[in-house]
Amino acid sequence: MTRSQMFSQSWLALLLFLAPQFSLAVEVEIEKDSRLPLAYINVVIKGGSVADPQSHLGLTQFMGQMLMRGTRGLTKEQIDLKLDQWGAQLGVETRAEFMIIRGAVLSRKLGDYLELVEKILLQPGFAEGEIKKLKAESISALTEEVSNDHLLSA
């Protein structure tokens, strides 16, 4: 068994162990493309935007975006650099009933990639500076949408 296979199994076991403690339903898919040297990952966490409290609509979306802005040991820039160096993609998508962490990486970097995904999920940074930046970006995007007549009429 390779290091990557051992890690992906232990990582999956850890997520499945933690899920009941946090009342989460977690599904992890790792798929390799035999035609290309790529691996795809989907981590589906039950509990999307419908679980947001009425007083905090958009909280799940905000949290998903914050996950990609750093961990307790890595800044957003360091995460982005690692992904670039590995030829990888990673993103968070929030839906009504799920949050999906989705990405792709060169198969030979799968072990390193899974370690990074684990760190993002289990050791998020939620740095005050990044929270402020994301709030400002969100307000700016909403202001732009509200002022765009074409978007409002659609």
PDB file of C-alpha atoms in Angstrom:
ATOM      1  CA  MET A   1       0.000   0.000   0.000  1.00  0.00           C
ATOM      2  CA  THR A   2       1.395   3.389  -0.973  1.00  0.00           C
ATOM      3  CA  ARG A   3       1.662   6.380   1.372  1.00  0.00           C
ATOM      4  CA  SER A   4      -1.093   8.082  -0.613  1.00  0.00           C
ATOM      5  CA  GLN A   5      -3.452   5.103  -0.253  1.00  0.00           C
ATOM      6  CA  MET A   6      -2.702   4.761   3.469  1.00  0.00           C
ATOM      7  CA  PHE A   7      -3.248   8.455   4.016  1.00  0.00           C
ATOM      8  CA  SER A   8      -6.469   8.605   2.027  1.00  0.00           C
ATOM      9  CA  GLN A   9      -7.833   5.697   4.049  1.00  0.00           C
ATOM     10  CA  SER A  10      -6.804   7.234   7.396  1.00  0.00           C
ATOM     11  CA  TRP A  11      -8.130  10.650   6.312  1.00  0.00           C
ATOM     12  CA  LEU A  12     -11.447   9.117   5.323  1.00  0.00           C
ATOM     13  CA  ALA A  13     -11.595   7.217   8.623  1.00  0.00           C
ATOM     14  CA  LEU A  14     -10.918  10.434  10.544  1.00  0.00           C
ATOM     15  CA  LEU A  15     -13.690  12.318   8.729  1.00  0.00           C
ATOM     16  CA  LEU A  16     -16.152   9.491   9.263  1.00  0.00           C
ATOM     17  CA  PHE A  17     -15.149   9.306  12.942  1.00  0.00           C
ATOM     18  CA  LEU A  18     -15.612  13.050  13.445  1.00  0.00           C
ATOM     19  CA  ALA A  19     -18.869  13.348  11.492  1.00  0.00           C
ATOM     20  CA  PRO A  20     -21.195  11.902  14.189  1.00  0.00           C
ATOM     21  CA  GLN A  21     -19.562  14.052  16.873  1.00  0.00           C
ATOM     22  CA  PHE A  22     -20.495  17.171  14.914  1.00  0.00           C
ATOM     23  CA  SER A  23     -23.859  15.801  13.726  1.00  0.00           C
ATOM     24  CA  LEU A  24     -22.574  15.878  10.167  1.00  0.00           C
ATOM     25  CA  ALA A  25     -23.184  13.504   7.334  1.00  0.00           C
ATOM     26  CA  VAL A  26     -19.953  13.408   5.331  1.00  0.00           C
ATOM     27  CA  GLU A  27     -19.374  11.654   2.046  1.00  0.00           C
ATOM     28  CA  VAL A  28     -15.891  11.496   0.511  1.00  0.00           C
ATOM     29  CA  GLU A  29     -15.212  10.459  -3.069  1.00  0.00           C
ATOM     30  CA  ILE A  30     -11.736  10.082  -4.538  1.00  0.00           C
ATOM     31  CA  GLU A  31     -11.665   9.124  -8.181  1.00  0.00           C
ATOM     32  CA  LYS A  32      -8.656   8.598 -10.432  1.00  0.00           C
ATOM     33  CA  ASP A  33      -8.865   9.038 -14.188  1.00  0.00           C
ATOM     34  CA  SER A  34      -7.043   6.125 -15.828  1.00  0.00           C
ATOM     35  CA  ARG A  35      -6.713   8.069 -19.089  1.00  0.00           C
ATOM     36  CA  LEU A  36      -5.017  11.012 -17.385  1.00  0.00           C
ATOM     37  CA  PRO A  37      -2.687  11.299 -14.377  1.00  0.00           C
ATOM     38  CA  LEU A  38      -5.421  13.059 -12.385  1.00  0.00           C
ATOM     39  CA  ALA A  39      -7.351  12.400  -9.216  1.00  0.00           C
ATOM     40  CA  TYR A  40     -10.637  14.097  -8.368  1.00  0.00           C
ATOM     41  CA  ILE A  41     -12.007  14.623  -4.880  1.00  0.00           C
ATOM     42  CA  ASN A  42     -15.436  15.549  -3.603  1.00  0.00           C
ATOM     43  CA  VAL A  43     -16.109  15.991   0.094  1.00  0.00           C
ATOM     44  CA  VAL A  44     -19.837  16.460   0.612  1.00  0.00           C
ATOM     45  CA  ILE A  45     -20.958  17.740   3.998  1.00  0.00           C
ATOM     46  CA  LYS A  46     -24.662  17.671   4.692  1.00  0.00           C
ATOM     47  CA  GLY A  47     -25.859  21.001   6.033  1.00  0.00           C
ATOM     48  CA  GLY A  48     -25.948  23.719   3.415  1.00  0.00           C
ATOM     49  CA  SER A  49     -27.551  27.126   3.368  1.00  0.00           C
ATOM     50  CA  VAL A  50     -30.978  25.873   4.517  1.00  0.00           C
ATOM     51  CA  ALA A  51     -29.364  25.264   7.920  1.00  0.00           C
ATOM     52  CA  ASP A  52     -28.413  28.952   8.255  1.00  0.00           C
ATOM     53  CA  PRO A  53     -30.182  30.654  11.157  1.00  0.00           C
ATOM     54  CA  GLN A  54     -32.687  33.313  10.048  1.00  0.00           C
ATOM     55  CA  SER A  55     -30.577  35.974  11.721  1.00  0.00           C
ATOM     56  CA  HIS A  56     -27.456  34.883   9.794  1.00  0.00           C
ATOM     57  CA  LEU A  57     -28.531  33.985   6.254  1.00  0.00           C
ATOM     58  CA  GLY A  58     -25.458  33.354   4.115  1.00  0.00           C
ATOM     59  CA  LEU A  59     -23.406  32.013   7.037  1.00  0.00           C
ATOM     60  CA  THR A  60     -22.669  28.663   5.360  1.00  0.00           C
ATOM     61  CA  GLN A  61     -21.589  30.422   2.157  1.00  0.00           C
ATOM     62  CA  PHE A  62     -19.342  32.744   4.161  1.00  0.00           C
ATOM     63  CA  MET A  63     -17.830  29.854   6.122  1.00  0.00           C
ATOM     64  CA  GLY A  64     -17.157  27.938   2.906  1.00  0.00           C
ATOM     65  CA  GLN A  65     -15.327  30.900   1.435  1.00  0.00           C
ATOM     66  CA  MET A  66     -13.367  31.345   4.672  1.00  0.00           C
ATOM     67  CA  LEU A  67     -12.135  27.745   4.529  1.00  0.00           C
ATOM     68  CA  MET A  68     -10.067  28.643   1.474  1.00  0.00           C
ATOM     69  CA  ARG A  69      -8.542  31.696   3.200  1.00  0.00           C
ATOM     70  CA  GLY A  70      -6.104  29.922   5.466  1.00  0.00           C
ATOM     71  CA  THR A  71      -5.569  27.355   8.183  1.00  0.00           C
ATOM     72  CA  ARG A  72      -3.929  27.563  11.588  1.00  0.00           C
ATOM     73  CA  GLY A  73      -0.585  27.026   9.881  1.00  0.00           C
ATOM     74  CA  LEU A  74      -1.025  28.279   6.308  1.00  0.00           C
ATOM     75  CA  THR A  75      -2.085  31.590   4.827  1.00  0.00           C
ATOM     76  CA  LYS A  76      -4.352  31.893   1.794  1.00  0.00           C
ATOM     77  CA  GLU A  77      -1.293  32.748  -0.293  1.00  0.00           C
ATOM     78  CA  GLN A  78       0.537  29.619   0.882  1.00  0.00           C
ATOM     79  CA  ILE A  79      -2.478  27.442   0.064  1.00  0.00           C
ATOM     80  CA  ASP A  80      -2.771  29.029  -3.386  1.00  0.00           C
ATOM     81  CA  LEU A  81       0.965  28.532  -4.014  1.00  0.00           C
ATOM     82  CA  LYS A  82       0.802  24.834  -3.066  1.00  0.00           C
ATOM     83  CA  LEU A  83      -2.188  24.291  -5.348  1.00  0.00           C
ATOM     84  CA  ASP A  84      -0.385  26.052  -8.212  1.00  0.00           C
ATOM     85  CA  GLN A  85       2.807  24.023  -7.676  1.00  0.00           C
ATOM     86  CA  TRP A  86       0.837  20.770  -7.708  1.00  0.00           C
ATOM     87  CA  GLY A  87      -1.231  21.684 -10.764  1.00  0.00           C
ATOM     88  CA  ALA A  88      -4.284  21.382  -8.542  1.00  0.00           C
ATOM     89  CA  GLN A  89      -7.651  23.025  -8.139  1.00  0.00           C
ATOM     90  CA  LEU A  90      -9.710  23.260  -4.978  1.00  0.00           C
ATOM     91  CA  GLY A  91     -12.920  25.096  -4.289  1.00  0.00           C
ATOM     92  CA  VAL A  92     -15.888  25.185  -1.976  1.00  0.00           C
ATOM     93  CA  GLU A  93     -19.443  25.204  -3.257  1.00  0.00           C
ATOM     94  CA  THR A  94     -22.435  25.888  -1.053  1.00  0.00           C
ATOM     95  CA  ARG A  95     -25.805  24.506  -2.007  1.00  0.00           C
ATOM     96  CA  ALA A  96     -29.124  24.480  -0.201  1.00  0.00           C
ATOM     97  CA  GLU A  97     -28.518  21.177   1.583  1.00  0.00           C
ATOM     98  CA  PHE A  98     -24.786  20.539   1.166  1.00  0.00           C
ATOM     99  CA  MET A  99     -21.379  22.104   1.238  1.00  0.00           C
ATOM    100  CA  ILE A 100     -19.057  20.521  -1.311  1.00  0.00           C
ATOM    101  CA  ILE A 101     -15.280  20.750  -1.256  1.00  0.00           C
ATOM    102  CA  ARG A 102     -14.287  19.822  -4.796  1.00  0.00           C
ATOM    103  CA  GLY A 103     -11.011  19.639  -6.618  1.00  0.00           C
ATOM    104  CA  ALA A 104      -8.527  17.893  -8.849  1.00  0.00           C
ATOM    105  CA  VAL A 105      -4.816  17.171  -8.581  1.00  0.00           C
ATOM    106  CA  LEU A 106      -2.087  15.278 -10.383  1.00  0.00           C
ATOM    107  CA  SER A 107      -2.257  11.689  -9.100  1.00  0.00           C
ATOM    108  CA  ARG A 108       1.341  11.731  -7.900  1.00  0.00           C
ATOM    109  CA  LYS A 109       0.492  14.624  -5.548  1.00  0.00           C
ATOM    110  CA  LEU A 110      -2.710  13.084  -4.151  1.00  0.00           C
ATOM    111  CA  GLY A 111      -1.230  12.374  -0.688  1.00  0.00           C
ATOM    112  CA  ASP A 112       0.030  15.933  -0.256  1.00  0.00           C
ATOM    113  CA  TYR A 113      -3.254  17.277  -1.602  1.00  0.00           C
ATOM    114  CA  LEU A 114      -5.340  15.224   0.835  1.00  0.00           C
ATOM    115  CA  GLU A 115      -3.168  16.441   3.715  1.00  0.00           C
ATOM    116  CA  LEU A 116      -3.921  20.017   2.638  1.00  0.00           C
ATOM    117  CA  VAL A 117      -7.668  19.331   2.345  1.00  0.00           C
ATOM    118  CA  GLU A 118      -7.608  17.742   5.799  1.00  0.00           C
ATOM    119  CA  LYS A 119      -5.867  20.792   7.239  1.00  0.00           C
ATOM    120  CA  ILE A 120      -8.368  23.147   5.568  1.00  0.00           C
ATOM    121  CA  LEU A 121     -11.321  21.206   6.972  1.00  0.00           C
ATOM    122  CA  LEU A 122     -10.032  20.333  10.428  1.00  0.00           C
ATOM    123  CA  GLN A 123      -7.768  23.311  11.218  1.00  0.00           C
ATOM    124  CA  PRO A 124      -9.394  26.367   9.615  1.00  0.00           C
ATOM    125  CA  GLY A 125      -7.720  29.648  10.458  1.00  0.00           C
ATOM    126  CA  PHE A 126     -10.606  32.136  10.329  1.00  0.00           C
ATOM    127  CA  ALA A 127      -8.048  34.931  10.737  1.00  0.00           C
ATOM    128  CA  GLU A 128      -9.593  38.250  11.740  1.00  0.00           C
ATOM    129  CA  GLY A 129      -7.965  40.033   8.798  1.00  0.00           C
ATOM    130  CA  GLU A 130      -9.374  37.510   6.307  1.00  0.00           C
ATOM    131  CA  ILE A 131     -12.837  37.768   7.878  1.00  0.00           C
ATOM    132  CA  LYS A 132     -12.738  41.552   7.453  1.00  0.00           C
ATOM    133  CA  LYS A 133     -11.527  41.237   3.845  1.00  0.00           C
ATOM    134  CA  LEU A 134     -14.240  38.737   2.939  1.00  0.00           C
ATOM    135  CA  LYS A 135     -16.933  40.871   4.589  1.00  0.00           C
ATOM    136  CA  ALA A 136     -15.767  43.896   2.575  1.00  0.00           C
ATOM    137  CA  GLU A 137     -15.655  41.855  -0.659  1.00  0.00           C
ATOM    138  CA  SER A 138     -19.146  40.463   0.025  1.00  0.00           C
ATOM    139  CA  ILE A 139     -20.600  43.911   0.709  1.00  0.00           C
ATOM    140  CA  SER A 140     -18.964  45.261  -2.453  1.00  0.00           C
ATOM    141  CA  ALA A 141     -20.351  42.407  -4.560  1.00  0.00           C
ATOM    142  CA  LEU A 142     -23.847  42.871  -3.130  1.00  0.00           C
ATOM    143  CA  THR A 143     -23.695  46.634  -3.704  1.00  0.00           C
ATOM    144  CA  GLU A 144     -22.682  46.021  -7.318  1.00  0.00           C
ATOM    145  CA  GLU A 145     -25.537  43.537  -7.824  1.00  0.00           C
ATOM    146  CA  VAL A 146     -28.115  45.904  -6.324  1.00  0.00           C
ATOM    147  CA  SER A 147     -26.956  48.735  -8.574  1.00  0.00           C
ATOM    148  CA  ASN A 148     -27.081  46.564 -11.722  1.00  0.00           C
ATOM    149  CA  ASP A 149     -30.550  46.991 -13.235  1.00  0.00           C
ATOM    150  CA  HIS A 150     -30.021  44.085 -15.627  1.00  0.00           C
ATOM    151  CA  LEU A 151     -29.344  41.653 -12.774  1.00  0.00           C
ATOM    152  CA  LEU A 152     -32.289  42.933 -10.770  1.00  0.00           C
ATOM    153  CA  SER A 153     -34.706  42.474 -13.676  1.00  0.00           C
ATOM    154  CA  ALA A 154     -33.579  38.912 -14.433  1.00  0.00           C
TER     155      ALA A 154
END
